[in-house]
GROMACS .gro file of N, CA and C in nm:
model
  444
    1MET      N    1  -2.289  -2.103  -0.542
    1MET     CA    2  -2.191  -2.058  -0.438
    1MET      C    3  -2.030  -2.109  -0.483
    2LYS      N    4  -2.046  -2.249  -0.515
    2LYS     CA    5  -1.897  -2.298  -0.556
    2LYS      C    6  -1.837  -2.235  -0.699
    3PHE      N    7  -1.900  -2.159  -0.776
    3PHE     CA    8  -1.852  -2.091  -0.878
    3PHE      C    9  -1.761  -1.998  -0.841
    4TYR      N   10  -1.837  -1.939  -0.750
    4TYR     CA   11  -1.735  -1.813  -0.680
    4TYR      C   12  -1.628  -1.842  -0.587
    5LYS      N   13  -1.631  -1.961  -0.498
    5LYS     CA   14  -1.495  -2.003  -0.442
    5LYS      C   15  -1.401  -2.034  -0.561
    6ASN      N   16  -1.434  -2.097  -0.665
    6ASN     CA   17  -1.355  -2.139  -0.744
    6ASN      C   18  -1.314  -2.022  -0.853
    7PHE      N   19  -1.366  -1.942  -0.875
    7PHE     CA   20  -1.361  -1.801  -0.960
    7PHE      C   21  -1.237  -1.728  -0.863
    8LEU      N   22  -1.260  -1.732  -0.735
    8LEU     CA   23  -1.140  -1.665  -0.623
    8LEU      C   24  -0.982  -1.733  -0.620
    9ALA      N   25  -1.014  -1.857  -0.617
    9ALA     CA   26  -0.910  -1.916  -0.602
    9ALA      C   27  -0.826  -1.938  -0.762
   10PHE      N   28  -0.900  -1.914  -0.889
   10PHE     CA   29  -0.875  -1.901  -0.984
   10PHE      C   30  -0.779  -1.805  -1.031
   11TRP      N   31  -0.827  -1.674  -0.984
   11TRP     CA   32  -0.748  -1.560  -0.982
   11TRP      C   33  -0.638  -1.530  -0.893
   12CYS      N   34  -0.667  -1.588  -0.783
   12CYS     CA   35  -0.548  -1.604  -0.684
   12CYS      C   36  -0.436  -1.685  -0.763
   13VAL      N   37  -0.461  -1.768  -0.793
   13VAL     CA   38  -0.291  -1.855  -0.866
   13VAL      C   39  -0.288  -1.805  -0.985
   14ILE      N   40  -0.356  -1.716  -1.073
   14ILE     CA   41  -0.321  -1.631  -1.169
   14ILE      C   42  -0.237  -1.500  -1.161
   15TYR      N   43  -0.286  -1.455  -1.026
   15TYR     CA   44  -0.176  -1.324  -0.981
   15TYR      C   45  -0.065  -1.408  -0.942
   16LEU      N   46  -0.074  -1.495  -0.854
   16LEU     CA   47   0.087  -1.530  -0.830
   16LEU      C   48   0.132  -1.614  -0.934
   17LEU      N   49   0.113  -1.675  -1.044
   17LEU     CA   50   0.219  -1.693  -1.131
   17LEU      C   51   0.267  -1.590  -1.182
   18ILE      N   52   0.168  -1.456  -1.209
   18ILE     CA   53   0.236  -1.371  -1.293
   18ILE      C   54   0.306  -1.306  -1.234
   19ALA      N   55   0.319  -1.279  -1.100
   19ALA     CA   56   0.426  -1.241  -1.000
   19ALA      C   57   0.513  -1.304  -0.991
   20PHE      N   58   0.515  -1.457  -0.982
   20PHE     CA   59   0.638  -1.550  -1.009
   20PHE      C   60   0.717  -1.536  -1.142
   21VAL      N   61   0.643  -1.533  -1.195
   21VAL     CA   62   0.723  -1.544  -1.366
   21VAL      C   63   0.786  -1.408  -1.379
   22GLY      N   64   0.707  -1.273  -1.342
   22GLY     CA   65   0.760  -1.139  -1.388
   22GLY      C   66   0.905  -1.138  -1.275
   23ARG      N   67   0.904  -1.198  -1.176
   23ARG     CA   68   1.040  -1.201  -1.081
   23ARG      C   69   1.173  -1.236  -1.182
   24PHE      N   70   1.154  -1.318  -1.266
   24PHE     CA   71   1.256  -1.413  -1.345
   24PHE      C   72   1.275  -1.365  -1.477
   25THR      N   73   1.175  -1.331  -1.563
   25THR     CA   74   1.152  -1.314  -1.701
   25THR      C   75   1.175  -1.158  -1.708
   26SER      N   76   1.135  -1.036  -1.623
   26SER     CA   77   1.102  -0.928  -1.662
   26SER      C   78   1.242  -0.801  -1.637
   27SER      N   79   1.290  -0.741  -1.705
   27SER     CA   80   1.414  -0.682  -1.692
   27SER      C   81   1.402  -0.560  -1.585
   28LYS      N   82   1.292  -0.556  -1.513
   28LYS     CA   83   1.261  -0.453  -1.394
   28LYS      C   84   1.248  -0.559  -1.279
   29LYS      N   85   1.217  -0.678  -1.295
   29LYS     CA   86   1.192  -0.798  -1.199
   29LYS      C   87   1.057  -0.785  -1.163
   30GLU      N   88   0.973  -0.717  -1.212
   30GLU     CA   89   0.837  -0.707  -1.175
   30GLU      C   90   0.744  -0.659  -1.282
   31TYR      N   91   0.632  -0.731  -1.297
   31TYR     CA   92   0.524  -0.672  -1.396
   31TYR      C   93   0.415  -0.575  -1.298
   32PHE      N   94   0.404  -0.473  -1.338
   32PHE     CA   95   0.270  -0.409  -1.265
   32PHE      C   96   0.152  -0.446  -1.270
   33PRO      N   97   0.068  -0.474  -1.209
   33PRO     CA   98   0.070  -0.419  -1.036
   33PRO      C   99   0.096  -0.567  -0.959
   34PHE      N  100   0.193  -0.636  -1.019
   34PHE     CA  101   0.230  -0.769  -0.980
   34PHE      C  102   0.389  -0.735  -0.940
   35PHE      N  103   0.376  -0.722  -0.784
   35PHE     CA  104   0.530  -0.662  -0.704
   35PHE      C  105   0.575  -0.772  -0.656
   36ARG      N  106   0.730  -0.727  -0.609
   36ARG     CA  107   0.778  -0.817  -0.511
   36ARG      C  108   0.741  -0.756  -0.399
   37TRP      N  109   0.776  -0.887  -0.299
   37TRP     CA  110   0.771  -0.851  -0.149
   37TRP      C  111   0.846  -0.735  -0.088
   38SER      N  112   0.979  -0.699  -0.178
   38SER     CA  113   1.084  -0.611  -0.120
   38SER      C  114   1.041  -0.472  -0.213
   39LEU      N  115   0.945  -0.455  -0.257
   39LEU     CA  116   0.916  -0.328  -0.300
   39LEU      C  117   0.943  -0.202  -0.246
   40TYR      N  118   0.900  -0.226  -0.108
   40TYR     CA  119   0.939  -0.105  -0.023
   40TYR      C  120   1.071  -0.088   0.030
   41SER      N  121   1.186  -0.166   0.043
   41SER     CA  122   1.286  -0.163   0.110
   41SER      C  123   1.374  -0.119  -0.027
   42LYS      N  124   1.318  -0.065  -0.157
   42LYS     CA  125   1.365   0.000  -0.259
   42LYS      C  126   1.356   0.156  -0.272
   43THR      N  127   1.287   0.196  -0.157
   43THR     CA  128   1.249   0.346  -0.187
   43THR      C  129   1.388   0.417  -0.111
   44PRO      N  130   1.412   0.557  -0.171
   44PRO     CA  131   1.522   0.617  -0.145
   44PRO      C  132   1.511   0.662   0.003
   45ASN      N  133   1.649   0.690   0.113
   45ASN     CA  134   1.649   0.719   0.230
   45ASN      C  135   1.653   0.866   0.244
   46SER      N  136   1.645   0.929   0.128
   46SER     CA  137   1.670   1.093   0.155
   46SER      C  138   1.557   1.167   0.115
   47LEU      N  139   1.531   1.285   0.134
   47LEU     CA  140   1.431   1.361   0.119
   47LEU      C  141   1.457   1.464   0.056
   48ASN      N  142   1.455   1.558  -0.046
   48ASN     CA  143   1.491   1.674  -0.127
   48ASN      C  144   1.363   1.750  -0.123
   49HIS      N  145   1.354   1.877  -0.094
   49HIS     CA  146   1.275   1.951  -0.078
   49HIS      C  147   1.291   2.117  -0.112
   50ALA      N  148   1.215   2.169  -0.214
   50ALA     CA  149   1.276   2.297  -0.254
   50ALA      C  150   1.173   2.400  -0.240
   51TYR      N  151   1.173   2.522  -0.188
   51TYR     CA  152   1.087   2.611  -0.176
   51TYR      C  153   1.142   2.734  -0.185
   52ILE      N  154   1.060   2.852  -0.199
   52ILE     CA  155   1.099   2.979  -0.277
   52ILE      C  156   1.052   3.075  -0.147
   53LEU      N  157   1.139   3.165  -0.121
   53LEU     CA  158   1.086   3.280  -0.016
   53LEU      C  159   1.074   3.428  -0.115
   54VAL      N  160   0.991   3.462  -0.068
   54VAL     CA  161   0.974   3.602  -0.160
   54VAL      C  162   0.977   3.719  -0.075
   55ASP      N  163   1.084   3.817  -0.110
   55ASP     CA  164   1.134   3.944  -0.029
   55ASP      C  165   1.025   4.064  -0.093
   56LYS      N  166   0.988   4.086  -0.222
   56LYS     CA  167   0.942   4.174  -0.284
   56LYS      C  168   0.864   4.098  -0.398
   57VAL      N  169   0.734   4.154  -0.409
   57VAL     CA  170   0.634   4.111  -0.550
   57VAL      C  171   0.634   4.226  -0.635
   58GLY      N  172   0.697   4.253  -0.723
   58GLY     CA  173   0.676   4.377  -0.849
   58GLY      C  174   0.734   4.461  -0.778
   59ASP      N  175   0.664   4.563  -0.736
   59ASP     CA  176   0.714   4.713  -0.683
   59ASP      C  177   0.628   4.710  -0.485
   60SER      N  178   0.602   4.586  -0.480
   60SER     CA  179   0.531   4.570  -0.333
   60SER      C  180   0.640   4.504  -0.224
   61ILE      N  181   0.716   4.544  -0.153
   61ILE     CA  182   0.784   4.479  -0.056
   61ILE      C  183   0.718   4.419   0.052
   62LEU      N  184   0.756   4.290   0.095
   62LEU     CA  185   0.663   4.221   0.192
   62LEU      C  186   0.771   4.249   0.337
   63SER      N  187   0.695   4.270   0.472
   63SER     CA  188   0.706   4.293   0.570
   63SER      C  189   0.839   4.168   0.613
   64LYS      N  190   0.824   4.043   0.585
   64LYS     CA  191   0.896   3.936   0.611
   64LYS      C  192   0.907   3.867   0.478
   65PRO      N  193   1.020   3.761   0.468
   65PRO     CA  194   1.004   3.664   0.312
   65PRO      C  195   0.895   3.536   0.372
   66THR      N  196   0.809   3.532   0.277
   66THR     CA  197   0.700   3.458   0.268
   66THR      C  198   0.708   3.385   0.165
   67ASP      N  199   0.664   3.255   0.189
   67ASP     CA  200   0.667   3.128   0.081
   67ASP      C  201   0.592   3.175  -0.036
   68ILE      N  202   0.633   3.133  -0.157
   68ILE     CA  203   0.567   3.158  -0.291
   68ILE      C  204   0.411   3.109  -0.288
   69ARG      N  205   0.405   2.958  -0.230
   69ARG     CA  206   0.298   2.888  -0.230
   69ARG      C  207   0.166   2.994  -0.103
   70ASN      N  208   0.204   3.067  -0.060
   70ASN     CA  209   0.096   3.137   0.036
   70ASN      C  210   0.088   3.254  -0.004
   71LEU      N  211   0.120   3.300  -0.113
   71LEU     CA  212   0.077   3.453  -0.203
   71LEU      C  213  -0.043   3.372  -0.317
   72LYS      N  214  -0.112   3.338  -0.286
   72LYS     CA  215  -0.252   3.272  -0.385
   72LYS      C  216  -0.308   3.382  -0.407
   73ASP      N  217  -0.319   3.476  -0.342
   73ASP     CA  218  -0.411   3.587  -0.365
   73ASP      C  219  -0.359   3.679  -0.481
   74TYR      N  220  -0.220   3.689  -0.478
   74TYR     CA  221  -0.148   3.752  -0.568
   74TYR      C  222  -0.140   3.684  -0.703
   75HIS      N  223  -0.093   3.560  -0.682
   75HIS     CA  224  -0.067   3.471  -0.848
   75HIS      C  225  -0.164   3.402  -0.889
   76HIS      N  226  -0.288   3.370  -0.772
   76HIS     CA  227  -0.407   3.300  -0.814
   76HIS      C  228  -0.348   3.134  -0.888
   77VAL      N  229  -0.255   3.072  -0.837
   77VAL     CA  230  -0.222   2.971  -0.851
   77VAL      C  231  -0.258   2.860  -0.737
   78GLU      N  232  -0.315   2.751  -0.771
   78GLU     CA  233  -0.308   2.670  -0.662
   78GLU      C  234  -0.217   2.626  -0.600
   79LEU      N  235  -0.229   2.555  -0.474
   79LEU     CA  236  -0.105   2.523  -0.368
   79LEU      C  237  -0.042   2.418  -0.456
   80VAL      N  238  -0.128   2.307  -0.490
   80VAL     CA  239  -0.023   2.212  -0.593
   80VAL      C  240   0.048   2.229  -0.704
   81ASP      N  241  -0.047   2.317  -0.792
   81ASP     CA  242   0.019   2.350  -0.934
   81ASP      C  243   0.164   2.443  -0.870
   82MET      N  244   0.141   2.544  -0.778
   82MET     CA  245   0.256   2.602  -0.737
   82MET      C  246   0.371   2.535  -0.724
   83ASN      N  247   0.331   2.406  -0.601
   83ASN     CA  248   0.422   2.347  -0.584
   83ASN      C  249   0.521   2.258  -0.706
   84LEU      N  250   0.457   2.226  -0.801
   84LEU     CA  251   0.496   2.160  -0.873
   84LEU      C  252   0.562   2.257  -0.984
   85ILE      N  253   0.522   2.388  -0.963
   85ILE     CA  254   0.620   2.458  -1.061
   85ILE      C  255   0.733   2.494  -0.985
   86VAL      N  256   0.756   2.507  -0.845
   86VAL     CA  257   0.860   2.544  -0.786
   86VAL      C  258   0.953   2.429  -0.796
   87GLN      N  259   0.928   2.281  -0.825
   87GLN     CA  260   0.989   2.199  -0.802
   87GLN      C  261   1.072   2.172  -0.942
   88LYS      N  262   0.976   2.205  -1.046
   88LYS     CA  263   1.026   2.215  -1.213
   88LYS      C  264   1.138   2.336  -1.190
   89PHE      N  265   1.129   2.452  -1.125
   89PHE     CA  266   1.194   2.563  -1.147
   89PHE      C  267   1.365   2.493  -1.074
   90TYR      N  268   1.327   2.422  -0.953
   90TYR     CA  269   1.443   2.379  -0.867
   90TYR      C  270   1.543   2.252  -0.970
   91GLU      N  271   1.475   2.184  -1.043
   91GLU     CA  272   1.512   2.100  -1.125
   91GLU      C  273   1.603   2.145  -1.236
   92ASP      N  274   1.505   2.264  -1.284
   92ASP     CA  275   1.602   2.339  -1.397
   92ASP      C  276   1.717   2.399  -1.397
   93VAL      N  277   1.700   2.488  -1.256
   93VAL     CA  278   1.817   2.528  -1.201
   93VAL      C  279   1.949   2.426  -1.150
   94LYS      N  280   1.905   2.263  -1.101
   94LYS     CA  281   1.978   2.195  -1.067
   94LYS      C  282   2.092   2.143  -1.200
   95ARG      N  283   1.984   2.156  -1.313
   95ARG     CA  284   2.020   2.063  -1.459
   95ARG      C  285   2.091   2.216  -1.513
   96LYS      N  286   2.076   2.286  -1.478
   96LYS     CA  287   2.151   2.425  -1.549
   96LYS      C  288   2.047   2.454  -1.688
   97ALA      N  289   1.935   2.405  -1.674
   97ALA     CA  290   1.865   2.435  -1.784
   97ALA      C  291   1.819   2.601  -1.802
   98ASP      N  292   1.744   2.573  -1.936
   98ASP     CA  293   1.721   2.753  -1.953
   98ASP      C  294   1.577   2.763  -1.838
   99TYR      N  295   1.599   2.845  -1.755
   99TYR     CA  296   1.561   2.897  -1.671
   99TYR      C  297   1.508   3.050  -1.661
  100ASP      N  298   1.559   3.116  -1.758
  100ASP     CA  299   1.543   3.263  -1.747
  100ASP      C  300   1.388   3.283  -1.790
  101ASN      N  301   1.341   3.205  -1.861
  101ASN     CA  302   1.170   3.248  -1.928
  101ASN      C  303   1.104   3.118  -1.857
  102HIS      N  304   1.122   3.089  -1.717
  102HIS     CA  305   1.038   2.941  -1.686
  102HIS      C  306   0.917   3.028  -1.630
  103MET      N  307   0.832   2.926  -1.615
  103MET     CA  308   0.695   2.962  -1.575
  103MET      C  309   0.666   3.012  -1.438
  104ILE      N  310   0.797   3.007  -1.359
  104ILE     CA  311   0.756   3.059  -1.223
  104ILE      C  312   0.750   3.207  -1.249
  105PHE      N  313   0.781   3.297  -1.365
  105PHE     CA  314   0.782   3.456  -1.399
  105PHE      C  315   0.648   3.461  -1.448
  106ASN      N  316   0.554   3.349  -1.464
  106ASN     CA  317   0.398   3.381  -1.511
  106ASN      C  318   0.309   3.397  -1.355
  107ALA      N  319   0.403   3.323  -1.266
  107ALA     CA  320   0.320   3.399  -1.140
  107ALA      C  321   0.355   3.475  -1.058
  108ILE      N  322   0.471   3.529  -1.074
  108ILE     CA  323   0.523   3.659  -1.043
  108ILE      C  324   0.618   3.734  -1.112
  109PRO      N  325   0.596   3.860  -1.107
  109PRO     CA  326   0.685   3.959  -1.228
  109PRO      C  327   0.842   3.931  -1.223
  110LYS      N  328   0.922   3.954  -1.312
  110LYS     CA  329   1.062   3.953  -1.345
  110LYS      C  330   1.125   4.054  -1.246
  111THR      N  331   1.036   4.183  -1.189
  111THR     CA  332   1.081   4.246  -1.106
  111THR      C  333   1.086   4.198  -0.959
  112SER      N  334   1.064   4.081  -0.930
  112SER     CA  335   1.027   4.083  -0.789
  112SER      C  336   1.187   4.020  -0.728
  113VAL      N  337   1.207   4.014  -0.618
  113VAL     CA  338   1.314   3.934  -0.558
  113VAL      C  339   1.294   3.820  -0.446
  114PHE      N  340   1.326   3.716  -0.497
  114PHE     CA  341   1.321   3.603  -0.422
  114PHE      C  342   1.427   3.491  -0.396
  115LYS      N  343   1.448   3.406  -0.299
  115LYS     CA  344   1.554   3.340  -0.271
  115LYS      C  345   1.500   3.172  -0.283
  116LEU      N  346   1.598   3.103  -0.360
  116LEU     CA  347   1.566   2.949  -0.381
  116LEU      C  348   1.618   2.865  -0.264
  117TYR      N  349   1.566   2.788  -0.203
  117TYR     CA  350   1.613   2.700  -0.066
  117TYR      C  351   1.605   2.564  -0.113
  118GLU      N  352   1.697   2.478  -0.072
  118GLU     CA  353   1.686   2.337  -0.074
  118GLU      C  354   1.723   2.244   0.057
  119THR      N  355   1.615   2.190   0.096
  119THR     CA  356   1.623   2.114   0.240
  119THR      C  357   1.632   1.978   0.187
  120THR      N  358   1.732   1.895   0.263
  120THR     CA  359   1.740   1.772   0.268
  120THR      C  360   1.749   1.723   0.410
  121ALA      N  361   1.687   1.577   0.385
  121ALA     CA  362   1.692   1.518   0.520
  121ALA      C  363   1.739   1.369   0.496
  122ASP      N  364   1.811   1.282   0.592
  122ASP     CA  365   1.847   1.157   0.558
  122ASP      C  366   1.725   1.046   0.639
  123LEU      N  367   1.651   1.010   0.576
  123LEU     CA  368   1.568   0.953   0.648
  123LEU      C  369   1.582   0.805   0.683
  124SER      N  370   1.734   0.744   0.661
  124SER     CA  371   1.764   0.652   0.707
  124SER      C  372   1.811   0.615   0.856
  125LYS      N  373   1.812   0.758   0.921
  125LYS     CA  374   1.877   0.775   1.045
  125LYS      C  375   1.721   0.775   1.168
  126VAL      N  376   1.747   0.726   1.279
  126VAL     CA  377   1.627   0.724   1.351
  126VAL      C  378   1.596   0.882   1.405
  127ASP      N  379   1.669   0.983   1.431
  127ASP     CA  380   1.667   1.095   1.419
  127ASP      C  381   1.682   1.183   1.324
  128TYR      N  382   1.571   1.151   1.263
  128TYR     CA  383   1.617   1.223   1.108
  128TYR      C  384   1.603   1.351   1.096
  129LYS      N  385   1.535   1.448   1.208
  129LYS     CA  386   1.525   1.556   1.241
  129LYS      C  387   1.658   1.622   1.247
  130ALA      N  388   1.770   1.566   1.305
  130ALA     CA  389   1.878   1.625   1.337
  130ALA      C  390   1.982   1.626   1.217
  131SER      N  391   1.935   1.569   1.089
  131SER     CA  392   2.001   1.546   0.997
  131SER      C  393   1.938   1.661   0.867
  132ILE      N  394   1.841   1.743   0.916
  132ILE     CA  395   1.761   1.839   0.819
  132ILE      C  396   1.879   1.925   0.793
  133LYS      N  397   1.896   1.983   0.665
  133LYS     CA  398   2.033   2.100   0.600
  133LYS      C  399   1.929   2.178   0.546
  134THR      N  400   1.948   2.281   0.540
  134THR     CA  401   1.874   2.346   0.416
  134THR      C  402   2.002   2.465   0.367
  135ASN      N  403   1.995   2.476   0.258
  135ASN     CA  404   2.096   2.541   0.185
  135ASN      C  405   2.012   2.640   0.068
  136ARG      N  406   2.067   2.767   0.094
  136ARG     CA  407   2.046   2.859  -0.031
  136ARG      C  408   2.084   2.834  -0.168
  137VAL      N  409   2.012   2.824  -0.246
  137VAL     CA  410   2.070   2.776  -0.387
  137VAL      C  411   2.104   2.866  -0.487
  138LEU      N  412   2.005   2.958  -0.484
  138LEU     CA  413   2.051   3.116  -0.586
  138LEU      C  414   1.896   3.222  -0.496
  139THR      N  415   1.961   3.326  -0.556
  139THR     CA  416   1.886   3.465  -0.527
  139THR      C  417   1.857   3.533  -0.665
  140PHE      N  418   1.716   3.546  -0.679
  140PHE     CA  419   1.682   3.627  -0.774
  140PHE      C  420   1.670   3.760  -0.744
  141LYS      N  421   1.719   3.861  -0.822
  141LYS     CA  422   1.725   4.027  -0.785
  141LYS      C  423   1.777   4.071  -0.873
  142ASN      N  424   1.687   4.190  -0.918
  142ASN     CA  425   1.757   4.309  -1.012
  142ASN      C  426   1.739   4.258  -1.164
  143ASN      N  427   1.656   4.134  -1.187
  143ASN     CA  428   1.603   4.056  -1.326
  143ASN      C  429   1.752   3.993  -1.340
  144ARG      N  430   1.832   3.945  -1.244
  144ARG     CA  431   1.960   3.816  -1.230
  144ARG      C  432   1.923   3.778  -1.141
  145PHE      N  433   1.999   3.648  -1.198
  145PHE     CA  434   2.011   3.527  -1.093
  145PHE      C  435   2.192   3.493  -1.027
  146TYR      N  436   2.159   3.523  -0.877
  146TYR     CA  437   2.309   3.528  -0.792
  146TYR      C  438   2.278   3.366  -0.751
  147PHE      N  439   2.390   3.293  -0.790
  147PHE     CA  440   2.422   3.161  -0.719
  147PHE      C  441   2.508   3.169  -0.591
  148GLU      N  442   2.484   3.097  -0.523
  148GLU     CA  443   2.522   3.073  -0.360
  148GLU      C  444   2.653   2.980  -0.362
   0.00000   0.00000   0.00000
């Protein structure tokens, strides 16, 4: 029993020593997984989220704009994967990278019509829901991108 008490105390001392040394010697002020107590105070206070509303898929016109992630029966891409594709597409549009042959067009054909939206919220406010803003970034129609 004494061995286990010493074992626990030994590893606690080692953990705290590495955390303390990392605070003063590391360029990032921490060694993973030995972190500072202020770790969560460094998180961003804004939330950015992108989504795509589809008006027309191929030759089929939808009755109302539908989120591309809800069209799994058409594109057969899982929800998490489609969310990553949309986020990558949004980042490429923001960076003005080559998005003409983006992987989004593997999910829906280029004859589709869709709009890319960006939602932002300021989480530093108590009533963060009042700070939510939605902007249309671009429209894809007739095989062309139209920026807002």
